[in-house]
Tab-separated table of C-alpha atoms in Angstrom:
chain	number	residue	atom	x	y	z
Q	548	MET	CA	105.934	115.516	100.585
Q	549	GLN	CA	109.695	115.240	100.473
Q	550	VAL	CA	111.431	113.937	97.345
Q	551	ARG	CA	115.163	113.204	97.314
Q	552	GLY	CA	117.362	111.896	94.531
Q	553	LEU	CA	114.391	110.527	92.622
Q	554	SER	CA	115.208	108.870	89.328
Q	555	LYS	CA	113.188	106.870	86.859
Q	556	THR	CA	114.469	104.729	84.026
Q	557	PHE	CA	112.661	102.365	81.719
Q	558	LEU	CA	114.385	99.190	80.577
Q	559	LEU	CA	112.575	97.914	77.500
Q	560	HIS	CA	113.320	94.199	77.307
Q	561	GLN	CA	111.191	93.699	74.200
Q	562	GLN	CA	112.961	96.502	72.350
Q	563	HIS	CA	116.554	95.278	72.405
Q	564	GLY	CA	117.010	96.245	76.047
Q	565	VAL	CA	116.905	99.978	75.358
Q	566	VAL	CA	117.250	102.033	78.539
Q	567	LEU	CA	115.371	105.325	78.797
Q	568	GLU	CA	116.511	107.645	81.555
Q	569	VAL	CA	113.613	109.989	82.151
Q	570	LEU	CA	114.075	111.447	85.627
Q	571	ARG	CA	117.454	111.960	87.231
Q	572	ALA	CA	118.203	112.900	90.860
Q	573	LEU	CA	115.176	115.070	91.474
Q	574	ASP	CA	114.891	116.902	94.817
Q	575	PHE	CA	111.962	118.975	96.069
Q	576	ASP	CA	109.670	119.552	99.051
Q	577	LEU	CA	105.959	120.237	98.909
Q	578	MET	CA	104.203	122.037	101.760
Q	579	PRO	CA	100.494	122.058	102.715
Q	580	GLY	CA	98.407	124.615	100.837
Q	581	GLU	CA	100.880	125.220	98.017
Q	582	CYS	CA	100.752	124.362	94.351
Q	583	LEU	CA	103.888	123.305	92.523
Q	584	VAL	CA	103.573	123.527	88.740
Q	585	LEU	CA	105.867	121.356	86.609
Q	586	GLN	CA	107.521	123.011	83.644
Q	587	GLY	CA	109.341	121.433	80.760
Q	588	ARG	CA	108.662	120.651	77.152
Q	589	SER	CA	106.605	117.754	75.927
Q	590	GLY	CA	108.395	114.476	76.641
Q	591	ALA	CA	110.495	115.933	79.454
Q	592	GLY	CA	108.960	113.524	81.964
Q	593	LYS	CA	106.349	115.645	83.752
Q	594	SER	CA	103.643	112.985	83.578
Q	595	THR	CA	106.230	110.316	84.393
Q	596	LEU	CA	107.048	112.214	87.589
Q	597	LEU	CA	103.387	112.361	88.624
Q	598	ARG	CA	102.919	108.656	87.912
Q	599	THR	CA	106.051	107.799	89.860
Q	600	LEU	CA	104.889	109.864	92.829
Q	601	TYR	CA	101.534	108.053	92.686
Q	602	GLY	CA	103.209	104.639	92.765
Q	603	ASN	CA	102.000	103.839	89.270
Q	604	TYR	CA	105.611	103.742	88.020
Q	605	LEU	CA	108.349	102.124	90.060
Q	606	PRO	CA	111.178	104.553	90.943
Q	607	ALA	CA	114.652	103.463	89.834
Q	608	GLY	CA	116.207	105.171	92.830
Q	609	GLY	CA	115.720	107.795	95.492
Q	610	SER	CA	113.075	108.513	98.051
Q	611	ILE	CA	109.473	109.789	98.091
Q	612	ARG	CA	108.332	110.516	101.613
Q	613	LEU	CA	104.751	111.498	102.206
Q	614	ARG	CA	102.823	112.505	105.324
Q	615	HIS	CA	100.095	109.898	105.651
Q	616	GLU	CA	97.864	109.792	108.743
Q	617	GLY	CA	100.301	111.860	110.741
Q	618	ALA	CA	103.526	109.980	109.952
Q	619	MET	CA	106.034	110.160	107.107
Q	620	LEU	CA	105.784	107.084	104.876
Q	621	GLU	CA	108.441	106.049	102.355
Q	622	MET	CA	106.517	105.362	99.155
Q	623	ALA	CA	109.476	104.060	97.165
Q	624	ASP	CA	109.493	100.687	98.930
Q	625	ALA	CA	105.997	100.591	100.434
Q	626	GLU	CA	103.807	97.477	100.277
Q	627	PRO	CA	100.941	97.542	97.747
Q	628	ARG	CA	98.383	97.759	100.553
Q	629	GLN	CA	100.174	100.764	102.075
Q	630	ILE	CA	100.162	102.533	98.707
Q	631	LEU	CA	96.469	101.741	98.286
Q	632	ALA	CA	95.741	103.151	101.763
Q	633	VAL	CA	97.657	106.306	100.805
Q	634	ARG	CA	95.600	106.533	97.606
Q	635	ARG	CA	92.343	106.106	99.510
Q	636	GLY	CA	93.022	108.725	102.127
Q	637	THR	CA	95.938	110.991	101.275
Q	638	LEU	CA	97.016	111.097	97.663
Q	639	GLY	CA	94.608	111.963	94.840
Q	640	TYR	CA	95.407	111.796	91.136
Q	641	VAL	CA	93.520	113.572	88.388
Q	642	SER	CA	94.480	112.187	85.014
Q	643	GLN	CA	93.453	113.458	81.616
Q	644	PHE	CA	91.445	110.374	80.912
Q	645	LEU	CA	88.695	108.548	82.660
Q	646	ARG	CA	89.186	104.827	83.087
Q	647	VAL	CA	85.941	103.201	84.148
Q	648	ILE	CA	84.109	99.932	84.139
Q	649	PRO	CA	81.865	99.568	81.115
Q	650	ARG	CA	78.169	99.934	81.938
Q	651	VAL	CA	78.642	101.660	85.303
Q	652	GLY	CA	76.614	104.872	85.457
Q	653	CYS	CA	78.182	108.318	85.701
Q	654	LEU	CA	76.785	109.079	89.179
Q	655	ASN	CA	78.191	105.804	90.542
Q	656	VAL	CA	81.589	106.485	88.964
Q	657	VAL	CA	81.734	109.847	90.721
Q	658	MET	CA	80.554	108.448	94.076
Q	659	GLU	CA	83.212	105.742	94.244
Q	660	PRO	CA	86.103	107.558	96.019
Q	661	ALA	CA	83.702	108.575	98.803
Q	662	LEU	CA	82.275	105.056	99.128
Q	663	ALA	CA	85.840	103.698	99.327
Q	664	ARG	CA	86.348	105.876	102.415
Q	665	GLY	CA	83.166	104.539	103.983
Q	666	VAL	CA	80.928	107.564	103.311
Q	667	SER	CA	77.234	106.558	103.212
Q	668	ARG	CA	75.619	106.088	99.798
Q	669	GLU	CA	73.108	108.842	100.524
Q	670	GLN	CA	75.763	111.412	101.424
Q	671	ALA	CA	77.960	110.375	98.478
Q	672	ARG	CA	75.018	110.668	96.092
Q	673	GLY	CA	74.269	114.191	97.318
Q	674	ASP	CA	77.887	115.352	96.996
Q	675	ALA	CA	78.240	113.778	93.559
Q	676	ALA	CA	75.060	115.481	92.330
Q	677	LEU	CA	76.352	118.872	93.485
Q	678	LEU	CA	79.705	118.441	91.733
Q	679	LEU	CA	78.207	117.156	88.501
Q	680	ALA	CA	75.767	120.073	88.426
Q	681	ARG	CA	78.601	122.522	89.114
Q	682	LEU	CA	80.589	121.073	86.223
Q	683	GLY	CA	77.609	121.319	83.899
Q	684	ILE	CA	76.860	117.631	83.367
Q	685	PRO	CA	73.104	117.550	82.697
Q	686	GLU	CA	71.072	115.398	85.072
Q	687	ARG	CA	69.727	113.219	82.274
Q	688	LEU	CA	73.293	111.894	81.738
Q	689	TRP	CA	73.848	110.890	85.378
Q	690	PRO	CA	72.451	107.357	85.109
Q	691	LEU	CA	74.331	106.682	81.851
Q	692	ALA	CA	77.760	105.092	81.527
Q	693	PRO	CA	80.388	107.752	80.666
Q	694	SER	CA	81.952	105.604	77.934
Q	695	THR	CA	79.426	107.159	75.521
Q	696	PHE	CA	80.158	110.756	76.603
Q	697	SER	CA	82.232	113.288	74.677
Q	698	GLY	CA	85.892	113.807	75.648
Q	699	GLY	CA	85.131	117.024	77.524
Q	700	GLU	CA	82.227	115.444	79.390
Q	701	GLN	CA	84.350	112.468	80.376
Q	702	GLN	CA	87.004	114.784	81.690
Q	703	ARG	CA	84.484	116.706	83.756
Q	704	VAL	CA	83.136	113.428	85.191
Q	705	ASN	CA	86.730	112.567	86.052
Q	706	ILE	CA	87.200	115.919	87.787
Q	707	ALA	CA	83.961	115.532	89.733
Q	708	ARG	CA	85.174	112.093	90.839
Q	709	SER	CA	88.544	113.479	91.911
Q	710	PHE	CA	87.044	116.283	94.001
Q	711	MET	CA	84.506	114.054	95.785
Q	712	VAL	CA	86.763	113.794	98.825
Q	713	ASP	CA	89.477	116.008	100.323
Q	714	TRP	CA	93.035	114.970	99.505
Q	715	PRO	CA	95.984	116.245	101.547
Q	716	VAL	CA	98.064	115.876	98.366
Q	717	MET	CA	96.737	116.068	94.802
Q	718	LEU	CA	98.483	115.325	91.525
Q	719	LEU	CA	96.868	117.033	88.547
Q	720	ASP	CA	97.831	115.994	85.022
Q	721	GLU	CA	96.293	118.465	82.555
Q	722	PRO	CA	93.051	118.838	84.515
Q	723	THR	CA	91.677	121.448	82.121
Q	724	ALA	CA	92.990	120.117	78.803
Q	725	SER	CA	89.743	119.753	76.859
Q	726	LEU	CA	87.488	122.122	78.774
Q	727	ASP	CA	85.858	125.368	77.694
Q	728	ALA	CA	86.582	128.601	79.584
Q	729	ALA	CA	83.580	128.337	81.931
Q	730	ASN	CA	84.415	124.797	83.019
Q	731	ARG	CA	88.101	125.632	83.302
Q	732	ASP	CA	87.128	128.359	85.765
Q	733	VAL	CA	85.110	125.847	87.803
Q	734	VAL	CA	88.162	123.574	87.962
Q	735	LEU	CA	90.368	126.483	89.026
Q	736	GLU	CA	87.820	127.309	91.740
Q	737	LEU	CA	87.903	123.697	92.961
Q	738	VAL	CA	91.709	123.802	92.974
Q	739	GLY	CA	91.639	127.101	94.898
Q	740	GLN	CA	89.267	125.636	97.488
Q	741	ALA	CA	91.464	122.569	97.892
Q	742	LYS	CA	94.513	124.797	98.486
Q	743	ALA	CA	92.584	126.899	100.979
Q	744	ARG	CA	91.748	123.707	102.900
Q	745	GLY	CA	95.475	122.968	103.058
Q	746	SER	CA	95.887	120.495	100.211
Q	747	ALA	CA	99.283	120.439	98.557
Q	748	LEU	CA	99.167	120.201	94.773
Q	749	ILE	CA	101.494	119.257	91.952
Q	750	ALA	CA	100.126	120.177	88.537
Q	751	ILE	CA	100.879	119.997	84.842
Q	752	SER	CA	99.144	122.252	82.366
Q	753	HIS	CA	99.902	123.312	78.840
Q	754	ASP	CA	97.797	126.411	79.236
Q	755	GLU	CA	99.781	129.458	80.394
Q	756	ALA	CA	96.801	131.157	82.073
Q	757	THR	CA	95.858	127.992	83.985
Q	758	ARG	CA	99.452	127.560	85.148
Q	759	GLY	CA	99.592	131.161	86.314
Q	760	ALA	CA	96.290	130.842	88.166
Q	761	MET	CA	97.382	127.732	90.066
Q	762	ALA	CA	101.111	128.086	90.670
Q	763	ASP	CA	102.809	129.142	93.875
Q	764	ARG	CA	106.116	127.731	92.663
Q	765	TYR	CA	107.522	126.136	89.524
Q	766	LEU	CA	109.721	123.080	89.130
Q	767	ASN	CA	111.697	122.658	85.926
Q	768	ILE	CA	111.913	119.169	84.484
Q	769	THR	CA	114.613	118.951	81.851
Q	770	VAL	CA	114.978	116.351	79.187
Q	771	GLU	CA	117.844	113.888	79.452
Q	772	GLU	CA	118.909	114.143	75.817
Q	773	PRO	CA	120.006	110.552	75.118
Q	774	ALA	CA	116.684	109.297	76.447
Q	775	HIS	CA	114.815	110.931	73.621
Q	776	ALA	CA	116.642	109.728	70.595
Q	777	ASP	CA	113.265	109.195	68.885
S	930	MET	CA	96.662	94.089	111.086
S	931	LYS	CA	97.236	90.349	110.936
S	932	ALA	CA	97.528	88.557	107.594
S	933	LEU	CA	94.535	86.397	106.727
S	934	LEU	CA	96.437	83.955	104.570
S	935	THR	CA	100.187	83.385	104.567
S	936	ALA	CA	101.946	81.252	101.956
S	937	ARG	CA	105.623	80.344	102.345
S	938	GLY	CA	107.749	78.497	99.809
S	939	LEU	CA	104.720	76.791	98.317
S	940	THR	CA	105.687	74.144	95.768
S	941	ARG	CA	103.623	71.562	93.917
S	942	LEU	CA	105.038	70.126	90.733
S	943	HIS	CA	103.585	67.551	88.375
S	944	GLY	CA	106.410	67.802	85.864
S	945	PRO	CA	109.434	70.046	85.295
S	946	GLY	CA	108.143	73.627	85.188
S	947	LYS	CA	104.550	72.370	85.543
S	948	GLY	CA	102.730	73.454	88.682
S	949	CYS	CA	103.953	76.084	91.113
S	950	GLN	CA	107.316	76.613	92.785
S	951	ASN	CA	108.468	78.558	95.797
S	952	VAL	CA	105.493	80.926	96.066
S	953	SER	CA	105.336	83.191	99.132
S	954	PHE	CA	102.963	86.036	99.989
S	955	ASP	CA	100.731	87.502	102.705
S	956	LEU	CA	97.093	88.342	102.028
S	957	TYR	CA	95.321	90.816	104.308
S	958	PRO	CA	91.582	91.225	105.017
S	959	GLY	CA	89.847	93.125	102.232
S	960	GLU	CA	92.722	92.637	99.808
S	961	VAL	CA	92.269	91.287	96.269
S	962	LEU	CA	95.233	89.354	94.862
S	963	GLY	CA	95.234	88.577	91.150
S	964	ILE	CA	97.289	85.718	89.731
S	965	VAL	CA	97.996	86.245	86.034
S	966	GLY	CA	99.982	84.400	83.394
S	967	GLU	CA	99.269	82.318	80.345
S	968	SER	CA	97.719	78.837	80.292
S	969	GLY	CA	99.975	76.228	81.858
S	970	SER	CA	101.901	78.742	83.966
S	971	GLY	CA	100.649	77.138	87.183
S	972	LYS	CA	97.923	79.583	88.225
S	973	SER	CA	95.240	76.992	88.838
S	974	THR	CA	97.612	74.605	90.605
S	975	LEU	CA	98.560	77.411	92.949
S	976	LEU	CA	94.894	78.183	93.626
S	977	ASN	CA	94.196	74.530	94.394
S	978	VAL	CA	97.097	74.346	96.834
S	979	LEU	CA	96.156	77.640	98.504
S	980	SER	CA	92.580	76.529	99.026
S	981	GLY	CA	93.687	73.231	100.517
S	982	ARG	CA	92.209	71.106	97.732
S	983	VAL	CA	95.642	69.807	96.809
S	984	MET	CA	98.575	69.070	99.118
S	985	PRO	CA	101.866	70.878	98.409
S	986	ASP	CA	105.157	69.016	97.899
S	987	ARG	CA	106.862	71.634	100.079
S	988	GLY	CA	105.990	74.835	101.861
S	989	SER	CA	103.050	75.943	103.970
S	990	VAL	CA	99.825	77.917	104.001
S	991	SER	CA	98.503	79.308	107.246
S	992	TYR	CA	95.120	80.886	107.777
S	993	CYS	CA	94.021	83.213	110.562
S	994	ASP	CA	90.432	82.201	111.338
S	995	ALA	CA	87.490	84.309	112.528
S	996	GLN	CA	88.521	83.703	116.164
S	997	GLY	CA	92.059	84.909	115.460
S	998	ARG	CA	93.655	81.449	115.637
S	999	VAL	CA	96.366	80.727	113.091
S	1000	VAL	CA	95.954	77.297	111.527
S	1001	GLY	CA	98.421	75.428	109.319
S	1002	LEU	CA	96.134	74.495	106.456
S	1003	HIS	CA	97.862	71.351	105.311
S	1004	ASP	CA	98.559	70.130	108.863
S	1005	ALA	CA	94.854	70.296	109.666
S	1006	SER	CA	92.429	67.474	108.917
S	1007	GLU	CA	90.646	66.993	105.624
S	1008	ALA	CA	87.345	67.575	107.464
S	1009	PHE	CA	88.618	70.920	108.782
S	1010	ARG	CA	89.556	72.072	105.271
S	1011	ARG	CA	86.167	71.006	103.904
S	1012	THR	CA	84.410	72.906	106.667
S	1013	LEU	CA	86.465	76.036	105.942
S	1014	LEU	CA	85.516	75.891	102.279
S	1015	ARG	CA	81.825	75.791	103.246
S	1016	THR	CA	81.943	78.484	105.917
S	1017	GLU	CA	84.687	81.104	106.168
S	1018	TRP	CA	85.843	80.554	102.589
S	1019	GLY	CA	84.202	80.453	99.210
S	1020	TYR	CA	85.359	78.972	95.924
S	1021	VAL	CA	83.939	80.201	92.639
S	1022	GLU	CA	84.606	77.735	89.838
S	1023	GLN	CA	85.287	78.828	86.284
S	1024	ASN	CA	82.403	76.671	85.096
S	1025	PRO	CA	79.300	77.376	87.203
S	1026	ARG	CA	78.121	73.793	86.595
S	1027	ASP	CA	81.031	72.620	88.776
S	1028	GLY	CA	80.097	74.972	91.593
S	1029	LEU	CA	76.311	74.664	91.574
S	1030	ARG	CA	73.959	71.793	92.289
S	1031	MET	CA	72.218	71.600	88.962
S	1032	GLY	CA	69.439	69.307	90.195
S	1033	VAL	CA	68.020	71.607	92.869
S	1034	SER	CA	66.419	75.063	92.711
S	1035	ALA	CA	68.259	78.374	92.823
S	1036	GLY	CA	66.882	78.959	96.318
S	1037	ALA	CA	68.165	75.598	97.545
S	1038	ASN	CA	71.586	76.341	96.054
S	1039	ILE	CA	71.773	79.551	98.059
S	1040	GLY	CA	70.367	77.980	101.238
S	1041	GLU	CA	72.771	75.040	101.326
S	1042	ARG	CA	75.608	76.759	103.195
S	1043	LEU	CA	73.222	78.243	105.720
S	1044	MET	CA	71.723	74.808	106.359
S	1045	ALA	CA	75.216	73.389	106.807
S	1046	GLN	CA	75.697	76.079	109.463
S	1047	GLY	CA	72.582	74.956	111.281
S	1048	VAL	CA	69.914	77.300	109.950
S	1049	ARG	CA	66.763	75.159	109.749
S	1050	HIS	CA	63.976	77.750	109.674
S	1051	TYR	CA	62.333	77.551	106.229
S	1052	GLY	CA	61.230	81.188	106.213
S	1053	ARG	CA	64.760	82.416	106.935
S	1054	LEU	CA	66.321	80.232	104.248
S	1055	ARG	CA	63.709	81.419	101.778
S	1056	GLN	CA	64.320	85.060	102.694
S	1057	ALA	CA	68.105	84.644	102.318
S	1058	GLY	CA	67.490	83.133	98.882
S	1059	LEU	CA	65.304	86.057	97.822
S	1060	ASP	CA	67.746	88.639	99.223
S	1061	TRP	CA	70.765	87.120	97.545
S	1062	LEU	CA	69.068	86.682	94.188
S	1063	ALA	CA	68.292	90.394	94.328
S	1064	GLN	CA	71.893	91.195	95.398
S	1065	VAL	CA	73.297	89.436	92.354
S	1066	GLU	CA	70.580	90.960	90.191
S	1067	ILE	CA	68.592	87.838	89.360
S	1068	ASP	CA	64.796	88.204	89.410
S	1069	PRO	CA	63.763	86.765	92.840
S	1070	GLN	CA	60.750	85.177	91.153
S	1071	ARG	CA	63.161	82.647	89.668
S	1072	ILE	CA	63.920	81.268	93.155
S	1073	ASP	CA	62.216	77.922	92.474
S	1074	ASP	CA	63.734	77.450	89.016
S	1075	LEU	CA	66.558	75.029	88.349
S	1076	PRO	CA	69.968	76.575	87.496
S	1077	ARG	CA	69.956	74.773	84.168
S	1078	THR	CA	67.167	77.107	82.987
S	1079	PHE	CA	69.488	80.089	83.659
S	1080	SER	CA	71.882	81.701	81.180
S	1081	GLY	CA	75.658	81.330	81.729
S	1082	GLY	CA	75.952	84.788	83.265
S	1083	MET	CA	73.033	84.142	85.618
S	1084	GLN	CA	74.510	80.788	86.647
S	1085	GLN	CA	77.787	82.491	87.469
S	1086	ARG	CA	75.999	85.125	89.552
S	1087	LEU	CA	74.035	82.368	91.299
S	1088	GLN	CA	77.297	80.613	92.102
S	1089	ILE	CA	78.610	83.831	93.636
S	1090	ALA	CA	75.430	84.243	95.712
S	1091	ARG	CA	75.718	80.630	96.869
S	1092	ASN	CA	79.262	81.303	98.060
S	1093	LEU	CA	78.656	84.678	99.675
S	1094	VAL	CA	75.489	83.860	101.618
S	1095	SER	CA	77.556	82.528	104.527
S	1096	ARG	CA	79.531	85.786	104.645
S	1097	PRO	CA	82.925	84.224	103.922
S	1098	ARG	CA	86.093	86.164	104.735
S	1099	LEU	CA	88.096	84.765	101.849
S	1100	LEU	CA	87.014	83.931	98.331
S	1101	PHE	CA	88.945	81.953	95.713
S	1102	MET	CA	87.974	82.508	92.103
S	1103	ASP	CA	89.229	80.632	89.063
S	1104	GLU	CA	88.624	82.606	85.843
S	1105	PRO	CA	85.151	83.674	87.027
S	1106	THR	CA	84.370	85.582	83.841
S	1107	GLY	CA	86.123	83.117	81.518
S	1108	GLY	CA	83.172	81.562	79.731
S	1109	LEU	CA	80.962	84.645	79.618
S	1110	ASP	CA	79.996	87.072	76.879
S	1111	VAL	CA	81.773	90.403	77.099
S	1112	SER	CA	78.553	92.296	77.901
S	1113	VAL	CA	77.818	89.915	80.781
S	1114	GLN	CA	81.435	90.122	82.016
S	1115	ALA	CA	81.260	93.863	82.613
S	1116	HIS	CA	78.135	93.461	84.689
S	1117	LEU	CA	79.631	90.646	86.766
S	1118	LEU	CA	82.845	92.604	87.351
S	1119	ASP	CA	80.930	95.607	88.635
S	1120	LEU	CA	78.907	93.359	90.924
S	1121	LEU	CA	82.048	91.669	92.276
S	1122	ARG	CA	83.787	94.979	92.902
S	1123	ASN	CA	80.875	96.271	94.938
S	1124	LEU	CA	80.547	93.044	96.942
S	1125	VAL	CA	84.271	92.992	97.684
S	1126	ARG	CA	84.137	96.558	98.954
S	1127	ASP	CA	80.896	96.235	100.929
S	1128	LEU	CA	81.745	92.886	102.565
S	1129	GLN	CA	85.502	93.611	103.008
S	1130	LEU	CA	86.224	90.303	101.299
S	1131	ALA	CA	89.735	89.061	100.713
S	1132	VAL	CA	89.991	87.451	97.288
S	1133	VAL	CA	92.503	85.365	95.379
S	1134	ILE	CA	91.512	85.465	91.724
S	1135	VAL	CA	93.134	83.595	88.875
S	1136	THR	CA	92.685	85.151	85.461
S	1137	HIS	CA	94.494	85.342	82.157
S	1138	ASP	CA	92.545	88.503	81.305
S	1139	LEU	CA	94.607	91.555	82.265
S	1140	ALA	CA	91.617	93.885	81.951
S	1141	VAL	CA	89.759	91.809	84.539
S	1142	ALA	CA	92.852	91.876	86.736
S	1143	ARG	CA	93.077	95.656	86.481
S	1144	LEU	CA	89.463	96.127	87.476
S	1145	LEU	CA	89.363	93.708	90.389
S	1146	ALA	CA	92.817	93.154	91.827
S	1147	ASP	CA	94.722	95.383	94.251
S	1148	ARG	CA	97.933	93.541	93.512
S	1149	LEU	CA	99.197	90.978	91.056
S	1150	MET	CA	101.529	88.039	90.846
S	1151	VAL	CA	102.742	87.257	87.328
S	1152	MET	CA	103.449	83.550	86.841
S	1153	ARG	CA	105.517	81.884	84.201
S	1154	HIS	CA	106.642	78.263	83.988
S	1155	SER	CA	105.504	77.599	87.580
S	1156	ARG	CA	107.355	80.566	89.112
S	1157	VAL	CA	106.268	84.039	90.193
S	1158	VAL	CA	108.391	86.349	88.041
S	1159	GLU	CA	107.013	89.646	89.342
S	1160	ALA	CA	104.637	90.821	92.060
S	1161	GLY	CA	103.323	94.218	93.095
S	1162	LEU	CA	100.613	96.827	92.857
S	1163	THR	CA	98.250	96.028	89.959
S	1164	ASP	CA	98.506	99.274	88.024
S	1165	GLN	CA	102.264	99.410	88.507
S	1166	ILE	CA	102.703	95.896	87.085
S	1167	LEU	CA	100.435	96.678	84.131
S	1168	ASP	CA	101.744	100.183	83.369
S	1169	ASP	CA	105.414	99.771	84.319
S	1170	PRO	CA	106.229	96.051	84.232
S	1171	GLN	CA	109.851	95.311	85.172
S	1172	HIS	CA	110.422	91.700	84.197
S	1173	ALA	CA	110.953	90.810	80.544
S	1174	TYR	CA	108.072	88.329	80.606
S	1175	SER	CA	105.638	90.794	82.248
S	1176	GLN	CA	106.569	93.357	79.606
S	1177	LEU	CA	105.851	90.822	76.889
S	1178	LEU	CA	102.559	89.818	78.500
S	1179	VAL	CA	101.341	93.409	78.872
S	1180	SER	CA	102.483	94.514	75.429
S	1181	SER	CA	100.845	91.523	73.743
S	1182	VAL	CA	97.311	92.565	74.660
S	1183	LEU	CA	95.322	94.179	71.875
S	1184	GLN	CA	93.963	97.585	72.860
S	1185	PRO	CA	90.400	97.919	71.586
């Protein structure tokens, strides 16, 4: 991934047209098999950067080029269907929170990224079962909808879902935030395996030990002072 | 990949700011396009023009059919458009009573499109009815019952089965979860998502419910006063809306 001059501003029409400048002229490269950890205090724009890279936020300027199916694709002005293809096959995103359809069972939630790539139901079910077991989600919960699970359980379901398929590039936003030490180690193992397979990672973590365990390099995100008048 | 449906400069007005104006987009196979906006913004008019039920004042819609031929929808004959809507297309009405034949059995509702396509074998029609009832999670034993004995959610699922039995390539939906209880909505949404993925359906769905749009649509068009004010990837429009009206729309939704 190659990022050049990336900026992100928010223009809040409903709040007297306030302009928030969050990211300004960011440059970096990300190579296969390395993990870049974002540093900066709360509100500096670390999550905003991940969301912008994922196409969830619209960049205000600059370029995000990503190797997708062998060619470099400019994400900043890509069509929705190109971004969706990138998200199916190349770019994974692990958020802190699980967003699911009510009443869809945990096992089905986890299987979905594999099914979206055309993996058979049988194979997807097997892989999902392995991941859920590894992350300590008891089998009796698998048929149940995760909306009733605890925060930590939901996060582990989310992690299982994210590691169902191999992603050439992964964005991790606090993947271990509400996990106990044992589960955090499982996540770090999964991250290590992904790196060994050649995945490139960009991660945010508040936990010093987790950052140290993942990072090959650090990128400092600094706050644009006027943007944080609140 | 070739676009399935192409709209250019589509305009149909029945009053100043009432209807749709200058709408252009390309829809590709397997893509789900959501049209959102408040009541009276022109969503349903646009759907009617796109599906060929209403003629536009200006602009064009072209469709690439199963044989790869590109047809100008509004240049073609009325009979051609009707045939499309029964074969390669489907149209799911907001009110299932408008999309179902209430006087005939569930099985006959499902079999109708197949019969129109020349399937005459009773056993095959019956089997298709049983299979599709199961697909939309209605007890196949209800195959001989009239739709009016079904609940609203079941009627809506029956309407979907009736449309999908002919394996359409493109489905139009007008507020498909509009009249349903919330618990039934979730179930229907999950069903639709799976069908869209498994059948590689292209869908144009009109909804005023942004949560429904987020779950089903790949991309959105936000309409206001007959015009598209913003278009793009669904989660980008909902999480980082650019236009003042989209920002108002998104920020006005109560978060449960």
